[in-house]
Tab-separated table of C-alpha atoms and ligand atoms in Angstrom:
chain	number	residue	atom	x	y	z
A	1	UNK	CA	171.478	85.486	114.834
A	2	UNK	CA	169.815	84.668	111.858
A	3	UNK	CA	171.063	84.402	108.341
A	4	UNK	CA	171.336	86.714	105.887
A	5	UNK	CA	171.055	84.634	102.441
A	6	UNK	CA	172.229	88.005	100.450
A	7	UNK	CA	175.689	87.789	102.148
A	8	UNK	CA	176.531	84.061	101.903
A	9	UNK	CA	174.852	80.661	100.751
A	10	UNK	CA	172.506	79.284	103.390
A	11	UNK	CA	173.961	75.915	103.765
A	12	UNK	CA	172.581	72.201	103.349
A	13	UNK	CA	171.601	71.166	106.803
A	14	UNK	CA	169.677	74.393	107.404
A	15	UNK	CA	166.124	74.685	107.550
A	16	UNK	CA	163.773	76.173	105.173
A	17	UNK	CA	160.251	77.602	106.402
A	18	UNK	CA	157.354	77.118	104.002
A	19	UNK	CA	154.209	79.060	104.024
A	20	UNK	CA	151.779	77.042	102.818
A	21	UNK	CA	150.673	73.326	102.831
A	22	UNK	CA	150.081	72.535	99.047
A	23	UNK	CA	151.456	70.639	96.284
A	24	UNK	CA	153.814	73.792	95.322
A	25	UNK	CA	155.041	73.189	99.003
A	26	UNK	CA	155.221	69.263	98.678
A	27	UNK	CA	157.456	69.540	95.742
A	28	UNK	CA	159.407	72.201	96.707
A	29	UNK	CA	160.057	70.121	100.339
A	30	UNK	CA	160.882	67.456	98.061
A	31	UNK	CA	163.587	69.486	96.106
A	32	UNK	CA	164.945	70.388	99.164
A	33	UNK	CA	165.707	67.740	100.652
A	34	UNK	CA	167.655	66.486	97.784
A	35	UNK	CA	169.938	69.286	98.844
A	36	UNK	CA	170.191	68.171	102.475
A	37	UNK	CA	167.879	71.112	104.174
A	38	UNK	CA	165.228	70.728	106.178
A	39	UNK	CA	161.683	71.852	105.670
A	40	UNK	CA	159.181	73.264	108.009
A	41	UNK	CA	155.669	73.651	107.062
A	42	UNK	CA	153.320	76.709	108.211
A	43	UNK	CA	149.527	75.869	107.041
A	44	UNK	CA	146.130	75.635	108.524
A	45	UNK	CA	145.526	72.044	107.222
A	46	UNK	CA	146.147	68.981	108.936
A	47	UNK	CA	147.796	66.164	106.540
A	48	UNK	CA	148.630	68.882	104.114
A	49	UNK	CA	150.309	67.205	100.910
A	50	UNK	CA	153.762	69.675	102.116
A	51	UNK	CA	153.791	68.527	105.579
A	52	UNK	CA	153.707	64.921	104.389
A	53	UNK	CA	157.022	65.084	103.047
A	54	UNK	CA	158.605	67.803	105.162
A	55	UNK	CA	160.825	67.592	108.466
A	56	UNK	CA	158.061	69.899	110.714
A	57	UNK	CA	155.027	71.450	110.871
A	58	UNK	CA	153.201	74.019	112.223
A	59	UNK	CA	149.374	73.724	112.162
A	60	UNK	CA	147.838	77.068	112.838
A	61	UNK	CA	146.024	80.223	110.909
A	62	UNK	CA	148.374	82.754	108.674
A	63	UNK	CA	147.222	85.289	111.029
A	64	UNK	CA	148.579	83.548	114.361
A	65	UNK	CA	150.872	85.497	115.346
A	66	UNK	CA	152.043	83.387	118.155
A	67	UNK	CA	152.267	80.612	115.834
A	68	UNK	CA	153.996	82.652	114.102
A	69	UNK	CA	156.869	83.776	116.144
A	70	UNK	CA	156.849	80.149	117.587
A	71	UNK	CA	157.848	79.178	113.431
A	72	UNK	CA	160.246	82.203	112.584
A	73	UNK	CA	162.307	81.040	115.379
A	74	UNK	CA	162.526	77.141	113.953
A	75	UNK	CA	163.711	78.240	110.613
A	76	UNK	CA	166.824	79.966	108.456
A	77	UNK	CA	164.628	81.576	106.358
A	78	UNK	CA	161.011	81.907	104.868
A	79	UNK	CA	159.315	81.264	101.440
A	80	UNK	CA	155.895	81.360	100.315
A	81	UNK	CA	154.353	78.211	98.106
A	82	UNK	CA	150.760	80.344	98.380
A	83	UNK	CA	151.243	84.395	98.608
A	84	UNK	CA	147.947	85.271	100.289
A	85	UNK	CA	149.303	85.993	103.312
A	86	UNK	CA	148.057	89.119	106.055
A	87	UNK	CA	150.642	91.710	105.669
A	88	UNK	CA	151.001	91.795	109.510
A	89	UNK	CA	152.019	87.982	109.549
A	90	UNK	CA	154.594	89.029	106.841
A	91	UNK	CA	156.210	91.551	108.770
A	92	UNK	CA	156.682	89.496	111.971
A	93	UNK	CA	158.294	86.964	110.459
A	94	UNK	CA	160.600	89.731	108.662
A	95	UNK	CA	161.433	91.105	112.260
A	96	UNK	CA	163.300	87.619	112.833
A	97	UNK	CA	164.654	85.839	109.905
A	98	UNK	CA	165.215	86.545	105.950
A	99	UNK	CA	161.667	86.353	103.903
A	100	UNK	CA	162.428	85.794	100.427
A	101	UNK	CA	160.690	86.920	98.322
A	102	UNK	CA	160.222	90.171	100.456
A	103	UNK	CA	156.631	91.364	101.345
A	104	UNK	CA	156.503	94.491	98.506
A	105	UNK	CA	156.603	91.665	95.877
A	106	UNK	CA	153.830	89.495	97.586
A	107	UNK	CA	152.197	92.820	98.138
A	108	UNK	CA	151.726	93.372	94.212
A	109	UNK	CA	150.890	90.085	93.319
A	110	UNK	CA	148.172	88.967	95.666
A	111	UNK	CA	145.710	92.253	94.446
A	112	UNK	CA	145.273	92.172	90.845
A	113	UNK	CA	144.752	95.532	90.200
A	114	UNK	CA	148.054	96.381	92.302
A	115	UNK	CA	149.854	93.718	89.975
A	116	UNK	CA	148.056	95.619	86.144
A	117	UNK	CA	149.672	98.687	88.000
A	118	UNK	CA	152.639	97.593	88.176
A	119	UNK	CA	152.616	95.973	84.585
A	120	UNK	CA	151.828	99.165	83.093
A	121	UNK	CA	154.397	101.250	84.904
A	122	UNK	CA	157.564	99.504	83.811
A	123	UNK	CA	155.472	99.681	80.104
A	124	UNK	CA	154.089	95.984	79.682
A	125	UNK	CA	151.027	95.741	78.359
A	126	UNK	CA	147.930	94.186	79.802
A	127	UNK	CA	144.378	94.079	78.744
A	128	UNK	CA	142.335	96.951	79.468
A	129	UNK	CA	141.285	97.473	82.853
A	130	UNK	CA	139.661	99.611	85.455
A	131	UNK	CA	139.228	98.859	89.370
A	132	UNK	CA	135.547	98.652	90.883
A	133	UNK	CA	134.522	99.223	94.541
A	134	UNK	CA	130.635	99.892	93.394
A	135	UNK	CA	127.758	98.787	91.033
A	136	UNK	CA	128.407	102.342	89.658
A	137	UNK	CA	131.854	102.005	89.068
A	138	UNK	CA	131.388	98.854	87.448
A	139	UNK	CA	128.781	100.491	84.834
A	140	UNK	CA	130.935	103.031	84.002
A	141	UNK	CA	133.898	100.749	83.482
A	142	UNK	CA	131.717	98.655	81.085
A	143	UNK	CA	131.155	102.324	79.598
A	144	UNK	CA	134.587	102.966	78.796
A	145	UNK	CA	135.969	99.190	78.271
A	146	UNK	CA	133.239	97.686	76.074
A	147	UNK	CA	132.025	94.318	75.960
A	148	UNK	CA	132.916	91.293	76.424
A	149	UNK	CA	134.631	92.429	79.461
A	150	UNK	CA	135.493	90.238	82.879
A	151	UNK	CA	134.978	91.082	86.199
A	152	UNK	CA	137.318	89.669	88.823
A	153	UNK	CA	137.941	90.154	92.292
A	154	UNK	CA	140.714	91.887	93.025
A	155	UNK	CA	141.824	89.893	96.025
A	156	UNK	CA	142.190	85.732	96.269
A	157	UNK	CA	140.750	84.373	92.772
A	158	UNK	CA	142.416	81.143	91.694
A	159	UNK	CA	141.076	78.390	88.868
A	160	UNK	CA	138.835	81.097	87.319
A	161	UNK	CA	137.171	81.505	90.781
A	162	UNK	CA	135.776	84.653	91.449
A	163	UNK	CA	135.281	85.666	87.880
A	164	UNK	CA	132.236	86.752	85.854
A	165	UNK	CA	131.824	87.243	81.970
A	166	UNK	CA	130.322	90.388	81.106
A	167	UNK	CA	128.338	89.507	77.810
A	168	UNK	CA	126.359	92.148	75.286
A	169	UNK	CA	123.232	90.957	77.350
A	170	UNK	CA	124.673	90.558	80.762
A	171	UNK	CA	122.960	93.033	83.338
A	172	UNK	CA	125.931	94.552	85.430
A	173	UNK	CA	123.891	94.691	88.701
A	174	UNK	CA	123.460	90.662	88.274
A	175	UNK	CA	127.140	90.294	88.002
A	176	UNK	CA	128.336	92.413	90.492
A	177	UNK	CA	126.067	90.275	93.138
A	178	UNK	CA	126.991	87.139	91.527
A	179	UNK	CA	130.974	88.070	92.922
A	180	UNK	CA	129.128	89.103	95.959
A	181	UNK	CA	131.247	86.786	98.342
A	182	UNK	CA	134.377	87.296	96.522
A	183	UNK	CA	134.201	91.166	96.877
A	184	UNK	CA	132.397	91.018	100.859
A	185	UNK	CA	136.701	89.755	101.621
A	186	UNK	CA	138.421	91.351	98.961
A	187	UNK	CA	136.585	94.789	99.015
A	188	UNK	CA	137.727	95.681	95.483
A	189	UNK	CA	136.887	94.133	91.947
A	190	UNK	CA	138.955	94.800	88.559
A	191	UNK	CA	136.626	94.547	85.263
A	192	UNK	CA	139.029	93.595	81.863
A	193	UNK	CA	138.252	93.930	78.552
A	194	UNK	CA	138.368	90.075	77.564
A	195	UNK	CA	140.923	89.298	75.129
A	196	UNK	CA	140.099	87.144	72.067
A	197	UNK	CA	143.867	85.206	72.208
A	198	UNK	CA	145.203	83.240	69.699
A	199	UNK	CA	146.767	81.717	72.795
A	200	UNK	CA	147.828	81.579	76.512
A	201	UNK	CA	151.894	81.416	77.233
A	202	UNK	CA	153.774	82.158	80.259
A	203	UNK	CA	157.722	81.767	81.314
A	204	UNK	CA	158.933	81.266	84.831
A	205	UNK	CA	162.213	83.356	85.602
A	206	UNK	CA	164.757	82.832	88.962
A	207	UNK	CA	166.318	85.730	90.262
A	208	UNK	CA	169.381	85.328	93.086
A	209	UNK	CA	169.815	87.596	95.653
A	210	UNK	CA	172.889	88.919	94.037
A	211	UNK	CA	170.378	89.887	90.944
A	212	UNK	CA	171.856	86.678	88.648
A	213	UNK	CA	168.562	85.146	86.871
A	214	UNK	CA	167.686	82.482	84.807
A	215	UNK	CA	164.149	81.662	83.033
A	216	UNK	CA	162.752	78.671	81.611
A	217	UNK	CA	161.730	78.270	78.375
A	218	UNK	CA	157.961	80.096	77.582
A	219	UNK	CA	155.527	77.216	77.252
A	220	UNK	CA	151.987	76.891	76.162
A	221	UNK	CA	149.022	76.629	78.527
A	222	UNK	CA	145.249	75.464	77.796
A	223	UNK	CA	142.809	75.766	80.663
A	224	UNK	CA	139.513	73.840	80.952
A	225	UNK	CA	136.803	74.764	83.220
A	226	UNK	CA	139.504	77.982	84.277
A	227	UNK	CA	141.605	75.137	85.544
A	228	UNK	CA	144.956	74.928	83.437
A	229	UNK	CA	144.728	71.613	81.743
A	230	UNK	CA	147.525	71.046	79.828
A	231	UNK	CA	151.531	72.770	79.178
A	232	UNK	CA	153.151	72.475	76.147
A	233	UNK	CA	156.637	72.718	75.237
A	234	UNK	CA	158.409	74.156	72.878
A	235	UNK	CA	155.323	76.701	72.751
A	236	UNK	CA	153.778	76.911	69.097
A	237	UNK	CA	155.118	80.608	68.739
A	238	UNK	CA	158.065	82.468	66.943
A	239	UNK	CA	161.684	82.605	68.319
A	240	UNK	CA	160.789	86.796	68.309
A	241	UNK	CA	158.047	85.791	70.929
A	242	UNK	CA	160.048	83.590	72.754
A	243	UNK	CA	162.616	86.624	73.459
A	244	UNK	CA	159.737	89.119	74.603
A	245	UNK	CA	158.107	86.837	76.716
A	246	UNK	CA	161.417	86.081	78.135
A	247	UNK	CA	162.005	89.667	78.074
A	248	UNK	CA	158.784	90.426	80.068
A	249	UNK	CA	159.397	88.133	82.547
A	250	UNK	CA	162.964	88.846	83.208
A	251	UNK	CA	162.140	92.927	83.365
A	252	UNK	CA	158.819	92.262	86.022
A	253	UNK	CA	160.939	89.945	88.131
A	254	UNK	CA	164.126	92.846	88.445
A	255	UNK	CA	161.521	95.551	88.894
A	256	UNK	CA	160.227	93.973	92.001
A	257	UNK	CA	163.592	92.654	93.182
A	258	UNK	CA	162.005	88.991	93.681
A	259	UNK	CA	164.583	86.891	95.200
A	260	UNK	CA	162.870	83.033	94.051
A	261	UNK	CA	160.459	82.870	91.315
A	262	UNK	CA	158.493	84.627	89.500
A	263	UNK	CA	155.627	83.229	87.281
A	264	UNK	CA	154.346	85.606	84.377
A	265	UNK	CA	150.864	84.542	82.775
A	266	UNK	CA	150.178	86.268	79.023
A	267	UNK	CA	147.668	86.272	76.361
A	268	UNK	CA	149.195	85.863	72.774
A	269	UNK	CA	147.263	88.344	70.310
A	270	UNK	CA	147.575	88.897	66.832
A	271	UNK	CA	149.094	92.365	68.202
A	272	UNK	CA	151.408	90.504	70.300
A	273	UNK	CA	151.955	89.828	74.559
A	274	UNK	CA	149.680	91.550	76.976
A	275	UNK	CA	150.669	90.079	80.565
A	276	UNK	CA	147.676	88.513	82.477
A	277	UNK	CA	149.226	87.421	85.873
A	278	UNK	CA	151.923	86.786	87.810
A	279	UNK	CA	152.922	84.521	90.910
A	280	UNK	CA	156.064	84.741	92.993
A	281	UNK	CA	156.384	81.311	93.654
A	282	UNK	CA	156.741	78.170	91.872
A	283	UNK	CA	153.796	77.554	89.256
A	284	UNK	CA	151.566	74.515	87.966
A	285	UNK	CA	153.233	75.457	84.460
A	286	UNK	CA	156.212	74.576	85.491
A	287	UNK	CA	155.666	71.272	86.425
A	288	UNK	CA	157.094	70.107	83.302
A	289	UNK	CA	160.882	71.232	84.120
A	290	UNK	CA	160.711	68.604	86.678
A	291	UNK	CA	161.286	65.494	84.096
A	292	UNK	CA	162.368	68.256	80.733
A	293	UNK	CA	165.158	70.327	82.272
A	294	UNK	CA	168.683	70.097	83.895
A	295	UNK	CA	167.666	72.259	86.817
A	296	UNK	CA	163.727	71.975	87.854
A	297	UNK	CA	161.448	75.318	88.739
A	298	UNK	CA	161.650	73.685	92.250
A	299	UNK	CA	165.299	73.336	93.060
A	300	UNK	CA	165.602	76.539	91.303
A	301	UNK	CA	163.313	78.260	94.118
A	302	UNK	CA	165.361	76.568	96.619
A	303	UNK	CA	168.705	77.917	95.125
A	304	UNK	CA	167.173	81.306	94.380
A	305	UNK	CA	165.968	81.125	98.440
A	306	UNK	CA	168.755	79.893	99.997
A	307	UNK	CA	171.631	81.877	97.866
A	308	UNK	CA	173.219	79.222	96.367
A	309	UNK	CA	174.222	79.499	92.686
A	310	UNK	CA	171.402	79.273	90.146
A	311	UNK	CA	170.939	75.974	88.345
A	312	UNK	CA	171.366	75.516	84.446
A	313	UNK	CA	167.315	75.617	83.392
A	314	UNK	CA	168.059	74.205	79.677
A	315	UNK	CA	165.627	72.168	78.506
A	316	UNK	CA	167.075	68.826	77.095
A	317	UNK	CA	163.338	67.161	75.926
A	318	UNK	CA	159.910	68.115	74.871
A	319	UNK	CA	157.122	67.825	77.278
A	320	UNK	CA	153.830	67.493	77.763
A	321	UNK	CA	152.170	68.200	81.234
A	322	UNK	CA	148.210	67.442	81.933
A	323	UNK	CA	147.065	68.345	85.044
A	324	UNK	CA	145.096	65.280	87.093
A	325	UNK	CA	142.048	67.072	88.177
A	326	UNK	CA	139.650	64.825	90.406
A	327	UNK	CA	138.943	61.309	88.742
A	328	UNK	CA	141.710	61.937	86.312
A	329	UNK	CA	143.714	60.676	89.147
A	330	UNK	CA	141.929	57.408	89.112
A	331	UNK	CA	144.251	56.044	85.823
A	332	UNK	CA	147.225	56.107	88.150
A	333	UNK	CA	148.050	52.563	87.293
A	334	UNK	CA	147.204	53.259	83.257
A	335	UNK	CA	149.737	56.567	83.537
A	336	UNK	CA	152.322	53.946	85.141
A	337	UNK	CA	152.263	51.680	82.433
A	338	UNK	CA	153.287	54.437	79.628
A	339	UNK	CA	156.854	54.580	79.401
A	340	UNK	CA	156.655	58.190	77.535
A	341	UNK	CA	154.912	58.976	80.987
A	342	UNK	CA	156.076	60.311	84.577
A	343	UNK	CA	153.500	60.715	87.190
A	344	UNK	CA	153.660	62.740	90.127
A	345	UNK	CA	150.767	62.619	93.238
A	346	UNK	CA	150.386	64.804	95.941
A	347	UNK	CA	149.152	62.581	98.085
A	348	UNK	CA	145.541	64.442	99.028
A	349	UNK	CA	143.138	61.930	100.281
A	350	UNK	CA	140.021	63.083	98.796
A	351	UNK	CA	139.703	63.563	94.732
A	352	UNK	CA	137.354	66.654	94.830
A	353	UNK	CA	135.865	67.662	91.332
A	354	UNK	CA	138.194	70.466	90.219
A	355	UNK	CA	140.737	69.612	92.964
A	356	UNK	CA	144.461	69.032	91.095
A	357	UNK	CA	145.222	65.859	92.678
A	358	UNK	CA	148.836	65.200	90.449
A	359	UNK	CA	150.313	65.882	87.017
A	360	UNK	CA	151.587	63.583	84.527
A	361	UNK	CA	154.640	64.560	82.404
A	362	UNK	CA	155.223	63.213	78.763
A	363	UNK	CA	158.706	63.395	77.518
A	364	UNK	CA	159.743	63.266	74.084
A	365	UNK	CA	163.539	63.837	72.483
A	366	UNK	CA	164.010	67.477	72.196
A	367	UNK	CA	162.902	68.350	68.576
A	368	UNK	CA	163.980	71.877	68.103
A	369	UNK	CA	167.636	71.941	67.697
B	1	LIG	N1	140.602	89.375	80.178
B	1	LIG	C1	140.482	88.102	79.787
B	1	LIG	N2	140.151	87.802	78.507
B	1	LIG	C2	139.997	86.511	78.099
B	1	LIG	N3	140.181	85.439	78.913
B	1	LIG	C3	140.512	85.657	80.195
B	1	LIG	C4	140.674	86.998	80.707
B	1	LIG	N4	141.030	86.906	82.007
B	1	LIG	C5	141.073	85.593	82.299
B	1	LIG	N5	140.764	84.822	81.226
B	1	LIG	C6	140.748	83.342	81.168
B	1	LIG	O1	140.548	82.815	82.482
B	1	LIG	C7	141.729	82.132	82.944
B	1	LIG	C8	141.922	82.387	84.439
B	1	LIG	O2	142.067	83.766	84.680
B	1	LIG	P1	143.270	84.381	85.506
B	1	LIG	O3	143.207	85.856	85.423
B	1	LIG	O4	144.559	83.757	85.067
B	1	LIG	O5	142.894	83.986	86.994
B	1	LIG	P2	143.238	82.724	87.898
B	1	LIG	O6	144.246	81.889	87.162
B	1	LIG	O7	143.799	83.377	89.123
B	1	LIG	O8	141.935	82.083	88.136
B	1	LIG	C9	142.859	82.689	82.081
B	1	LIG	O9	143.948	81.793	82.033
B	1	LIG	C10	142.133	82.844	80.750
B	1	LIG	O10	141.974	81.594	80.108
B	2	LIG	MG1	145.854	82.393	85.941
């Protein structure tokens, strides 16, 4: 009989079944373990930087459904380090064993016009938008949002991929075949209005089965290249801010009933928050609760999971996070020498131009109290 995490705490010793092979996996495997469970990894990828560190692994496509059952059998319950997932490979597993978060909430998130839906409909604000499923569509949409606008895919973007700028010269036809490939898998494309920010923020909220929650504090996020580069805490923005971004967070994540993590993207305007994105699932910008905080964002996802108690998320320093993209990864020894400086690897063999290879976290005394 499987366990029901909403009843009672899963406890140490069980085993925890990970979709997904990546860093979010590796670090969550590694969190853990630090609380005696065991980890089992579902990915396609051999040597994935999860499985590395993790008790088992299961090498096979998210749409195996042998594999599948073969996994939900092995396991206590399921989580999700990477949310895009078949729905029918959801379900199966859901047939055996606890899936937290539950499929509705990967559901909204993985489509982003399901996820500016549900924004607007519990009344957060996001930046214009209108889905596409035609070049016709899409010229009507620049119609009615203007220019600059952004087209996106609705379905599997990540790093800025599968993203186009609409400029004031931009011919929508070109565009719409440049996300060609993006939209032959994903069917549907969402055009925005593009938002001239003062600034990108977003706050990363736990919610326990028994609805208790706890978020971390907002931080600040640059991207280069679409890639997030760096995260910045305290954020440069006012303690009335602070609370609505919290606020935002905190209202998305009991609206969908996440049990785990929720990860809530904005744009800071000179009119205030519009919400971008969100991810169920630990986040790159929280990397910097792992060497800043009392509880990290990844023992917090395996307390939220497993219904234990939720962790105290204060954040006793300042931090800096940079993301090691590629050759940044090459000044591991340099990083090592800086005692300001933590650095964390995910072990992935080959440093790809735009692949995120590790993070390093600065930590300064907390400045703001
Ligand atoms: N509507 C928009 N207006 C201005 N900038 C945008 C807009 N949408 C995305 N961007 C920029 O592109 C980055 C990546 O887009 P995002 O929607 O977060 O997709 P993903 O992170 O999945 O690639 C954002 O963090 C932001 O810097
Ligand atoms: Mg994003």
């Amino acid at each position: 009989m499987s366990h029901d995490p909403a009843s009672s705490p899963l406890p140490p010793g069980s085993t925890i079944g990970i979709i997904g092979g990546g860093q979010l996996g590796r670090m969550a495997a590694l969190a853990a373990a630090r609380l005696g469970y065991r980890v089992h990894i579902f990915t396609p990828e051999t040597d994935s930087p999860a499985a590395q560190v993790s008790d088992a692994a299961t090498i096979a496509r998210y749409d195996d459904q042998e594999a599948i059952e073969r996994f939900v059998r092995s396991v206590d319950v399921v989580t999700f380090e990477f949310e895009n997932i078949p729905a029918e490979s959801v379900r199966h597993m859901a047939e055996h064993v606890p899936v937290r978060p539950c499929w509705s909430v990967l559901e909204t998130a993985q489509d982003r016009c399901n996820e500016k839906r549900f924004f607007n409909s519990i009344g957060i604000e996001t930046a214009p938008w209108r889905a596409v499923g035609s070049l016709d569509d899409l010229r009507q949409a620049i119609q009615e949002i203007g220019r600059p606008a952004v087209l996106k895919t609705a379905r599997l973007g990540y790093d800025g991929k599968g993203q186009v700028k609409i400029g004031p010269d931009t011919d929508p036809a070109e565009a719409w075949a440049a996300l060609g490939t993006g939209l032959d898998q994903a069917g549907l494309g969402v055009l925005e209005g593009f938002i001239d920010f003062l600034g990108e923020i977003s706050v990363i909220v736990a919610r326990g089965a028994d609805g208790e929650w706890a978020a971390f504090d907002p931080v600040w996020n640059v991207h280069r290249d679409h890639i997030l580069d760096t995260t910045t805490v305290p954020a440069p923005i006012s303690p009335s801010l602070m609370d609505q971004a919290m606020d935002i967070a905190h209202r998305a994540a009991e609206a969908l009933g996440v049990v785990g993590l929720l990860a809530v993207e904005m744009f800071v305007t000179p009119n205030g928050l519009l919400a971008n994105e969100m991810a169920p699932r630990p986040h790159n910008s929280g990397h910097w609760t792992m060497d800043a905080c009392v509880t990290d964002q990844f023992e917090q996802f395996i307390r939220a999971v497993c219904g234990l108690p939720l962790g105290n998320p204060e954040r006793h320093s300042d931090a800096e996070m940079k993301n090691l993209i590629g050759a940044d990864a090459d000044q591991w020894l340099d990083i090592l020498k800086d005692s300001s400086a933590r650095l964390h690897l995910y072990g992935k063999a080959e440093a790809r131009p735009g692949r995120k290879m590790g993070h390093v976290n600065r930590i300064r005394p907390r400045s703001d109290r």
